[in-house]
Each structure stands twice: as C-alpha cells, then as structure tokens.
Short mmCIF file of C-alpha atoms and ligand atoms in Angstrom, two decimals:
data_model
loop_
_atom_site.label_atom_id
_atom_site.label_comp_id
_atom_site.label_asym_id
_atom_site.label_seq_id
_atom_site.Cartn_x
_atom_site.Cartn_y
_atom_site.Cartn_z
CA MET E 1 88.05 -66.81 -75.34
CA LYS E 2 89.29 -68.75 -72.04
CA ARG E 3 92.19 -66.75 -70.27
CA LEU E 4 95.60 -68.29 -70.09
CA GLN E 5 96.43 -70.28 -67.03
CA THR E 6 99.87 -70.03 -65.20
CA TYR E 7 101.30 -72.74 -62.84
CA ASP E 8 104.31 -71.44 -60.95
CA ALA E 9 106.75 -73.78 -59.01
CA PRO E 10 110.34 -73.56 -58.06
CA GLY E 11 112.65 -73.67 -61.26
CA ILE E 12 109.69 -73.64 -63.96
CA THR E 13 106.71 -71.57 -64.91
CA VAL E 14 104.09 -73.54 -66.88
CA THR E 15 101.39 -72.13 -68.93
CA PHE E 16 98.24 -73.69 -70.56
CA ASP E 17 96.05 -71.94 -73.34
CA PRO E 18 92.80 -73.92 -72.92
CA ASN E 19 91.91 -72.34 -76.45
CA VAL E 20 94.59 -74.40 -77.98
CA CYS E 21 94.38 -77.74 -76.22
CA ARG E 22 93.42 -80.45 -78.48
CA HIS E 23 92.54 -82.72 -75.68
CA SER E 24 95.12 -85.44 -76.78
CA ALA E 25 95.68 -86.45 -73.10
CA VAL E 26 99.66 -86.79 -74.06
CA CYS E 27 100.50 -84.59 -71.05
CA LEU E 28 98.01 -86.84 -68.69
CA ARG E 29 99.66 -89.88 -69.91
CA THR E 30 103.12 -88.66 -69.91
CA LEU E 31 103.15 -87.25 -66.54
CA PRO E 32 100.04 -88.21 -64.67
CA ALA E 33 101.50 -86.82 -61.58
CA VAL E 34 102.24 -83.35 -62.76
CA PHE E 35 99.06 -83.29 -65.41
CA ASP E 36 95.66 -84.24 -63.41
CA VAL E 37 92.40 -83.13 -64.50
CA GLY E 38 90.95 -84.60 -61.41
CA ARG E 39 92.49 -81.52 -59.60
CA ARG E 40 91.37 -77.82 -59.36
CA ARG E 41 94.73 -77.13 -59.95
CA TRP E 42 95.17 -79.61 -62.78
CA VAL E 43 98.96 -78.58 -63.51
CA ALA E 44 101.41 -79.30 -60.46
CA PRO E 45 104.76 -78.54 -61.93
CA GLU E 46 106.22 -79.16 -58.63
CA ALA E 47 105.40 -82.79 -58.80
CA ALA E 48 108.33 -83.92 -60.67
CA ALA E 49 111.72 -82.80 -61.69
CA VAL E 50 111.89 -79.73 -63.82
CA SER E 51 113.32 -81.70 -66.75
CA GLU E 52 110.39 -84.07 -66.83
CA VAL E 53 108.13 -81.48 -66.77
CA ALA E 54 109.56 -79.74 -69.67
CA ALA E 55 110.09 -83.14 -71.59
CA ALA E 56 106.30 -83.51 -71.30
CA ILE E 57 105.53 -80.27 -72.48
CA ASP E 58 107.69 -80.57 -75.47
CA ALA E 59 105.61 -83.72 -76.54
CA CYS E 60 102.42 -81.50 -76.34
CA PRO E 61 101.23 -81.68 -80.08
CA SER E 62 99.06 -78.38 -79.72
CA GLY E 63 101.54 -75.96 -78.08
CA ALA E 64 98.81 -75.27 -75.39
CA LEU E 65 101.44 -76.08 -72.90
CA ARG E 66 104.33 -73.95 -72.72
CA TYR E 67 107.06 -73.39 -69.86
CA VAL E 68 109.57 -70.73 -68.99
CA LEU E 69 112.73 -72.15 -66.91
CA LYS E 70 114.06 -70.13 -64.16
CA ASP E 71 117.71 -69.19 -63.99
S1 SF4 I 1 99.08 -82.80 -74.45
FE1 SF4 I 1 98.52 -80.44 -75.02
S2 SF4 I 1 97.04 -80.87 -76.48
FE2 SF4 I 1 97.02 -82.69 -75.37
S3 SF4 I 1 95.72 -82.76 -73.73
FE3 SF4 I 1 97.68 -82.05 -73.07
S4 SF4 I 1 97.79 -79.66 -73.12
FE4 SF4 I 1 95.88 -80.48 -74.15
#
C-alpha cells in the first residue's frame, strides 16, 4: 500500500492516493502546469488558479486526486 501524498498551496490542499489512480492521464492533459510527472513534486497546485485546480481534480475519473479548499 503506497502512502497518501499531500500537496499544499495557498487556498487549496491537494491529496493524491497512488493506490487508486487509474493512470488515465486526464489530470496531466487538463492542467500540465500543475500535474507533471517529470517533476519530483509532481503536483504543484500553486501553478494555476485554485478554481482551475479544483476543476481538473473534479475531472479525475478514479477519485485518486482530491482537494480541500482553505477559507
Ligand atoms: S486523472 Fe486521476 S486517475 Fe487519471 S492519472 Fe490523474 S490522478 Fe490518476
């Protein structure tokens, strides 16, 4: 069981559960500035508007990506 990953940024905290991901790459295609597996920290929520990050995560078909909005 791989552990849950947490990516914190102003306005939003993103979590990723690698055990659930179906590797559909929807996230990578939707918002490549934020989701980039070429980086060690592959989720960079601060690289786009909070609303864009939330919309991309809402499109994740597996539920591997989730978020909590701050305030
Ligand atoms: S959109 Fe969701 S299921 Fe698809 S690669 Fe990204 S995290 Fe995995």
